[in-house]
JSON list of C-alpha atoms in Angstrom, two decimals:
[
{"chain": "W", "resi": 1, "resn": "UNK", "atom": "CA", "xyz": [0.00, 0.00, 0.00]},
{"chain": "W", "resi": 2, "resn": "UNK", "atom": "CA", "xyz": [1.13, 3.94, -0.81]},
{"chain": "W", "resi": 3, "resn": "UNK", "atom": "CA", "xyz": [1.48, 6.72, 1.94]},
{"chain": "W", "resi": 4, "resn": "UNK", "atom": "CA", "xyz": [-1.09, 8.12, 0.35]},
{"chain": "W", "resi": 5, "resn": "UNK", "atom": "CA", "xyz": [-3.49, 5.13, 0.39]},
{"chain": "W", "resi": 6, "resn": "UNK", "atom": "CA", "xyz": [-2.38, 4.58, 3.85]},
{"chain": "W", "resi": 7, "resn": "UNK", "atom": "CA", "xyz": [-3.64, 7.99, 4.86]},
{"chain": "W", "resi": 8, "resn": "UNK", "atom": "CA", "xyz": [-6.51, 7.77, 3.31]},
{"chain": "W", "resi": 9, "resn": "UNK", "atom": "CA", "xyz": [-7.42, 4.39, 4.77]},
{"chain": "W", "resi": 10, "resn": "UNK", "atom": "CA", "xyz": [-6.58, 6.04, 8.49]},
{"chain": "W", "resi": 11, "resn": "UNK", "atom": "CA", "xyz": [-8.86, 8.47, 7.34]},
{"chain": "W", "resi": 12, "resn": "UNK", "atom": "CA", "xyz": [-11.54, 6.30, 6.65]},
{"chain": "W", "resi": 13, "resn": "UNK", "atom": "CA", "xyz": [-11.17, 4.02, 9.31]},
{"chain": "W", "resi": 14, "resn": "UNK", "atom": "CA", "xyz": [-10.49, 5.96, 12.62]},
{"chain": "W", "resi": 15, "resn": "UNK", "atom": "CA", "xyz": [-13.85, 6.60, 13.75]},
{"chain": "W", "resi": 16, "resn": "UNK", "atom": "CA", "xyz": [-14.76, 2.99, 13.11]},
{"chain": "W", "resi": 17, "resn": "UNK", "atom": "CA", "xyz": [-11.31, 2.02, 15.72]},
{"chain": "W", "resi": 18, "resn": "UNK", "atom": "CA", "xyz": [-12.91, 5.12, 18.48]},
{"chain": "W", "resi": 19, "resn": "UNK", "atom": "CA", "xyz": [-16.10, 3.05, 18.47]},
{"chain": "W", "resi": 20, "resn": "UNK", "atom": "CA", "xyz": [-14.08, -0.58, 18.42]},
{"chain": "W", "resi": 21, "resn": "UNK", "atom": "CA", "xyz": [-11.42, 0.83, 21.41]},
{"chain": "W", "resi": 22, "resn": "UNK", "atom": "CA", "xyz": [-14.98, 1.82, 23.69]},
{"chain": "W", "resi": 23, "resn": "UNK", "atom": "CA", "xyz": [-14.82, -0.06, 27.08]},
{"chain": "W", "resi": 24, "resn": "UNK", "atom": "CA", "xyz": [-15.91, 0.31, 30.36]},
{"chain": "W", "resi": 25, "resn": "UNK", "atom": "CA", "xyz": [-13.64, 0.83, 32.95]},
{"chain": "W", "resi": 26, "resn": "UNK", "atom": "CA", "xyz": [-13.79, -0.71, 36.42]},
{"chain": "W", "resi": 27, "resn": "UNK", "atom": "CA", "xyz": [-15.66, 1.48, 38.21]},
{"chain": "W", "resi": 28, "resn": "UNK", "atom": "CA", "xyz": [-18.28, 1.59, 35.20]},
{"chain": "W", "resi": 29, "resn": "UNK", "atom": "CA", "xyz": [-16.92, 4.28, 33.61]},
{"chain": "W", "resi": 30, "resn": "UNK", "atom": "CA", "xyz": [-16.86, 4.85, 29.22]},
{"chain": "W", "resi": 31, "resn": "UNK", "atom": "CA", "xyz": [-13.06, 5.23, 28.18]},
{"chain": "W", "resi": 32, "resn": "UNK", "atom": "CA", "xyz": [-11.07, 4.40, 24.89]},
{"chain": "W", "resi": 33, "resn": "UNK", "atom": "CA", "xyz": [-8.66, 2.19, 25.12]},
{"chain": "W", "resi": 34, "resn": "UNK", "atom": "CA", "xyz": [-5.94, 1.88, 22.51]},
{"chain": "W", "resi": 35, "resn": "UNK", "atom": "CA", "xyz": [-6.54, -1.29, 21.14]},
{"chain": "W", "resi": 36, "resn": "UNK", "atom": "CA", "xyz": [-3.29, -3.12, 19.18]},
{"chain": "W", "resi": 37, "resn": "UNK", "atom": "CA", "xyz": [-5.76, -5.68, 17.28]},
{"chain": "W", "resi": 38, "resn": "UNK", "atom": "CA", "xyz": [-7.03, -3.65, 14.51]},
{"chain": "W", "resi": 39, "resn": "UNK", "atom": "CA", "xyz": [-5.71, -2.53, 11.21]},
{"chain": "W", "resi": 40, "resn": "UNK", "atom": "CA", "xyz": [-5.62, 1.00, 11.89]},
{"chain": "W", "resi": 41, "resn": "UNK", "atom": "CA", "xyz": [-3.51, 0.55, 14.73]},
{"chain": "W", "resi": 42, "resn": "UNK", "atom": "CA", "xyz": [-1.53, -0.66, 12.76]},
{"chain": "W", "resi": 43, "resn": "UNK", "atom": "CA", "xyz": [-1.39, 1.65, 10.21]},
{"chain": "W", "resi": 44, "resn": "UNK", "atom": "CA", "xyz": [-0.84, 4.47, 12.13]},
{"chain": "W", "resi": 45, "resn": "UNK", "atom": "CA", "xyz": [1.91, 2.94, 14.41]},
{"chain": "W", "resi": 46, "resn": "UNK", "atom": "CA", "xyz": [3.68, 1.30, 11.70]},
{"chain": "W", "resi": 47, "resn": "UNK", "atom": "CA", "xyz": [2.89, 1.36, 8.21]},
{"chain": "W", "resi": 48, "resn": "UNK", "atom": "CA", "xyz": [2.74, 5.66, 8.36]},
{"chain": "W", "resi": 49, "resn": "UNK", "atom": "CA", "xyz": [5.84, 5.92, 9.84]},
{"chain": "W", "resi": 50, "resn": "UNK", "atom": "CA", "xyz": [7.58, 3.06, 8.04]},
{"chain": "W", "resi": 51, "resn": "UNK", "atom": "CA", "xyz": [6.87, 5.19, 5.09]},
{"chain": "W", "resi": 52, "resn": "UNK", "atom": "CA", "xyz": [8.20, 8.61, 6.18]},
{"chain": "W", "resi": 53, "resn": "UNK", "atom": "CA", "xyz": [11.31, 6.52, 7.56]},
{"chain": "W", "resi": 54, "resn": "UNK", "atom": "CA", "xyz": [12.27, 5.19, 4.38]},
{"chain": "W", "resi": 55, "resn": "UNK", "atom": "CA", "xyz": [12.42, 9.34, 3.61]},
{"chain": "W", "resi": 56, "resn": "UNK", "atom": "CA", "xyz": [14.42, 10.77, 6.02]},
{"chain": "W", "resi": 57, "resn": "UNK", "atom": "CA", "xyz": [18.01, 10.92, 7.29]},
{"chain": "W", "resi": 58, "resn": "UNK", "atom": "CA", "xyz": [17.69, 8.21, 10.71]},
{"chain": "W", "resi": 59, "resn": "UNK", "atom": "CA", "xyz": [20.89, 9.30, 11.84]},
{"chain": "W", "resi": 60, "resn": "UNK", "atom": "CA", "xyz": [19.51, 13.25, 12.43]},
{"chain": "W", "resi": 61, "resn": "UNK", "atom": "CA", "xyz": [15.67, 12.63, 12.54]},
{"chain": "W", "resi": 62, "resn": "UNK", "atom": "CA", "xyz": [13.49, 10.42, 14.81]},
{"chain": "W", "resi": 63, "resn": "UNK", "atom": "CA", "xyz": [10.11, 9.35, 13.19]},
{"chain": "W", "resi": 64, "resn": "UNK", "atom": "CA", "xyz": [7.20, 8.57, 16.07]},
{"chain": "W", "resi": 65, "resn": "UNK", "atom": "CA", "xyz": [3.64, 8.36, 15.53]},
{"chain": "W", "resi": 66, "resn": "UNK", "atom": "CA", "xyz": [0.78, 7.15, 17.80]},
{"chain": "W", "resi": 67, "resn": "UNK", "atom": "CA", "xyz": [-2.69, 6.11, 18.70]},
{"chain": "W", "resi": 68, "resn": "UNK", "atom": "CA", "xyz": [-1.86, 7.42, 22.66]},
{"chain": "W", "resi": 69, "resn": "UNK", "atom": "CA", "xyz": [-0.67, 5.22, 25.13]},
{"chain": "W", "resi": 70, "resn": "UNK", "atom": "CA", "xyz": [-3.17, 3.24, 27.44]},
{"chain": "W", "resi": 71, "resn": "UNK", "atom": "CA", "xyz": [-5.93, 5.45, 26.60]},
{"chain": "W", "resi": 72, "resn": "UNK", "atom": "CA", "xyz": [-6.84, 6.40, 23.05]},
{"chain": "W", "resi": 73, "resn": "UNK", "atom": "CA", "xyz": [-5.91, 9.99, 21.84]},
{"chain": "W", "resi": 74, "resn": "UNK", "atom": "CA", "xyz": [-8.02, 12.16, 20.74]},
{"chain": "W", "resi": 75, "resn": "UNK", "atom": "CA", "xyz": [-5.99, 12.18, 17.17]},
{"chain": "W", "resi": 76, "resn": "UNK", "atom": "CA", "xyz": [-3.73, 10.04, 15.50]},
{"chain": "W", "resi": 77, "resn": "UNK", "atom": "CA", "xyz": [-0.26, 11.93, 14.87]},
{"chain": "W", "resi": 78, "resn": "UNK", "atom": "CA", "xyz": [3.29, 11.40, 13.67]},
{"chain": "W", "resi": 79, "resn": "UNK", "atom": "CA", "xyz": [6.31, 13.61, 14.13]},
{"chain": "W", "resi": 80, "resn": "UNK", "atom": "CA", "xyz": [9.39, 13.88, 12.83]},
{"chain": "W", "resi": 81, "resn": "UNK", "atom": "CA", "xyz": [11.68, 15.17, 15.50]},
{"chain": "W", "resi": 82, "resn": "UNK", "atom": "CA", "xyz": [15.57, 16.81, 14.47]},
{"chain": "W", "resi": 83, "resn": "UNK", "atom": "CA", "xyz": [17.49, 14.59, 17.21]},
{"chain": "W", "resi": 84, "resn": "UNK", "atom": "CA", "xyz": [19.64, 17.61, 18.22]},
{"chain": "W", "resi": 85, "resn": "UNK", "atom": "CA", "xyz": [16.81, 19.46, 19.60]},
{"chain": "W", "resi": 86, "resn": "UNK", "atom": "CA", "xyz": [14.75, 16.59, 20.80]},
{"chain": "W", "resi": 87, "resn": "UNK", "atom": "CA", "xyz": [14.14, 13.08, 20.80]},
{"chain": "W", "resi": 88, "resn": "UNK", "atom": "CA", "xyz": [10.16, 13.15, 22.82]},
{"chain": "W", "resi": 89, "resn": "UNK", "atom": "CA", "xyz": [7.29, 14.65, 21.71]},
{"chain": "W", "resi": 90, "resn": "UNK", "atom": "CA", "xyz": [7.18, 15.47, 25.56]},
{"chain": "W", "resi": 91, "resn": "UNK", "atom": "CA", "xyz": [10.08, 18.21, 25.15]},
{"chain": "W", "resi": 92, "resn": "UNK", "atom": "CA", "xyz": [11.38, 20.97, 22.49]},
{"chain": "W", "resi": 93, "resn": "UNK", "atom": "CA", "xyz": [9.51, 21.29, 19.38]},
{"chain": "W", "resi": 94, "resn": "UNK", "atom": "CA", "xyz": [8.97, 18.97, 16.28]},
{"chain": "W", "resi": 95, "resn": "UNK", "atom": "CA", "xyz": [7.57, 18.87, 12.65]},
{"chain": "W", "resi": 96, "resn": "UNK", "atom": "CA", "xyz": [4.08, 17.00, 13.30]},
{"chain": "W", "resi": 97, "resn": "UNK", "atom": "CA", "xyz": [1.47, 15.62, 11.22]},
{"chain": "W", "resi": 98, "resn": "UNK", "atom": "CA", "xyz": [-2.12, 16.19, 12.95]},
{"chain": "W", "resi": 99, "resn": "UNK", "atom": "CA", "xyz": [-5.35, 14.39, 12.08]},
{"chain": "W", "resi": 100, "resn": "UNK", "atom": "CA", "xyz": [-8.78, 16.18, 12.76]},
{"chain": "W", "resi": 101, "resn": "UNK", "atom": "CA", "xyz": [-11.06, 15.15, 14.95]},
{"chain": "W", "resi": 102, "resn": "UNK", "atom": "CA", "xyz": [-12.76, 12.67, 12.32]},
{"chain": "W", "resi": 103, "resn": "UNK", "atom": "CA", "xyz": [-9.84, 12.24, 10.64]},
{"chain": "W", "resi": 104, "resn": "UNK", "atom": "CA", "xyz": [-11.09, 14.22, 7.40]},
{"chain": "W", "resi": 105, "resn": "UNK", "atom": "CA", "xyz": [-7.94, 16.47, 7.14]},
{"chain": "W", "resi": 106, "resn": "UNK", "atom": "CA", "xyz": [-4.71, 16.21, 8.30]},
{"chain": "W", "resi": 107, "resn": "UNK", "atom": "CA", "xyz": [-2.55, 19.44, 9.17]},
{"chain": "W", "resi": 108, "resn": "UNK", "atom": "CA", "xyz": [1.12, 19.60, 8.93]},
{"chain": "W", "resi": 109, "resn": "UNK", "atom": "CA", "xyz": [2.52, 22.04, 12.06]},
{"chain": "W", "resi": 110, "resn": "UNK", "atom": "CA", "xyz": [5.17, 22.44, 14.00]},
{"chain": "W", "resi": 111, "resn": "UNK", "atom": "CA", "xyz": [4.75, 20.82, 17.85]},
{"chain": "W", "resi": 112, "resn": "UNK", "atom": "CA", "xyz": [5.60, 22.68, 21.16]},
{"chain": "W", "resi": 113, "resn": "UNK", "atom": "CA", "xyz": [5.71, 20.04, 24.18]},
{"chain": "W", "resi": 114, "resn": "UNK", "atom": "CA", "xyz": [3.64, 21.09, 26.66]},
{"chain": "W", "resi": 115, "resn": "UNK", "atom": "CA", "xyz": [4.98, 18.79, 29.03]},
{"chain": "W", "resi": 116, "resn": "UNK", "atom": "CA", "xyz": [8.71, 20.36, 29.98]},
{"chain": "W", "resi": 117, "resn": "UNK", "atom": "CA", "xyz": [6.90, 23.72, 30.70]},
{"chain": "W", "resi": 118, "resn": "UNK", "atom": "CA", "xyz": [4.89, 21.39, 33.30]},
{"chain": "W", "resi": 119, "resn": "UNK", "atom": "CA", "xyz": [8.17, 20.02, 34.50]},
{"chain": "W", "resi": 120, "resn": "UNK", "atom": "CA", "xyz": [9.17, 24.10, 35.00]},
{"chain": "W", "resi": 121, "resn": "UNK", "atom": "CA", "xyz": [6.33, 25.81, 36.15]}
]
């Protein structure tokens, strides 16, 4: 399959994975879990960024993308951080590929952790 066809099939399929990664919680609460048995998990955690690898220089650039850990995010992303200004998507700033909501657009913009100025303030 293409990057582009890959997108596209994220695209079609994430709301589809929301409804699929819906579980209760143990004290009866609704949450999304991120779920590792369906396609578009793996499409966004390994097929996208297998692409964009084959791309880029590994040696300067670290390629991440993900679903959210434990709990489903609210978008799928991938970023494409320069390793000598950070290797997290928890600190510096990054080149990041953002999905909508839906998952009907995708935005290319440049990330600011909000995490370190947690750590600071």
């Amino acid at each position: 399959m293409s990057l582009e066809k890959t997108i596209k099939e994220i695209s079609n399929q994430w709301i589809e994975y929301r409804s699929y990664c819906r579980t209760t919680s143990k004290i009866g609460v609704t949450i999304k879990k991120a779920r590792t048995d369906h396609i578009t998990y793996d499409l966004i955690e390994k097929d996208w960024p297998g692409y964009i690898r084959q791309h880029v220089n590994s040696n300067r650039y670290k390629v991440d993308s993900s679903v959210g850990q434990g709990v489903l995010g609210a978008i799928p992303w991938l970023t494409i951080m320069d390793k000598s200004i950070t290797e997290s998507a928890t600190k510096g700033y990054y080149v990041v590929y953002l999905f909508s909501r839906s998952a009907k657009k995708l935005y290319l913009c440049i990330g600011l952790a909000a995490t370190q100025f947690q750590d600071i303030y």
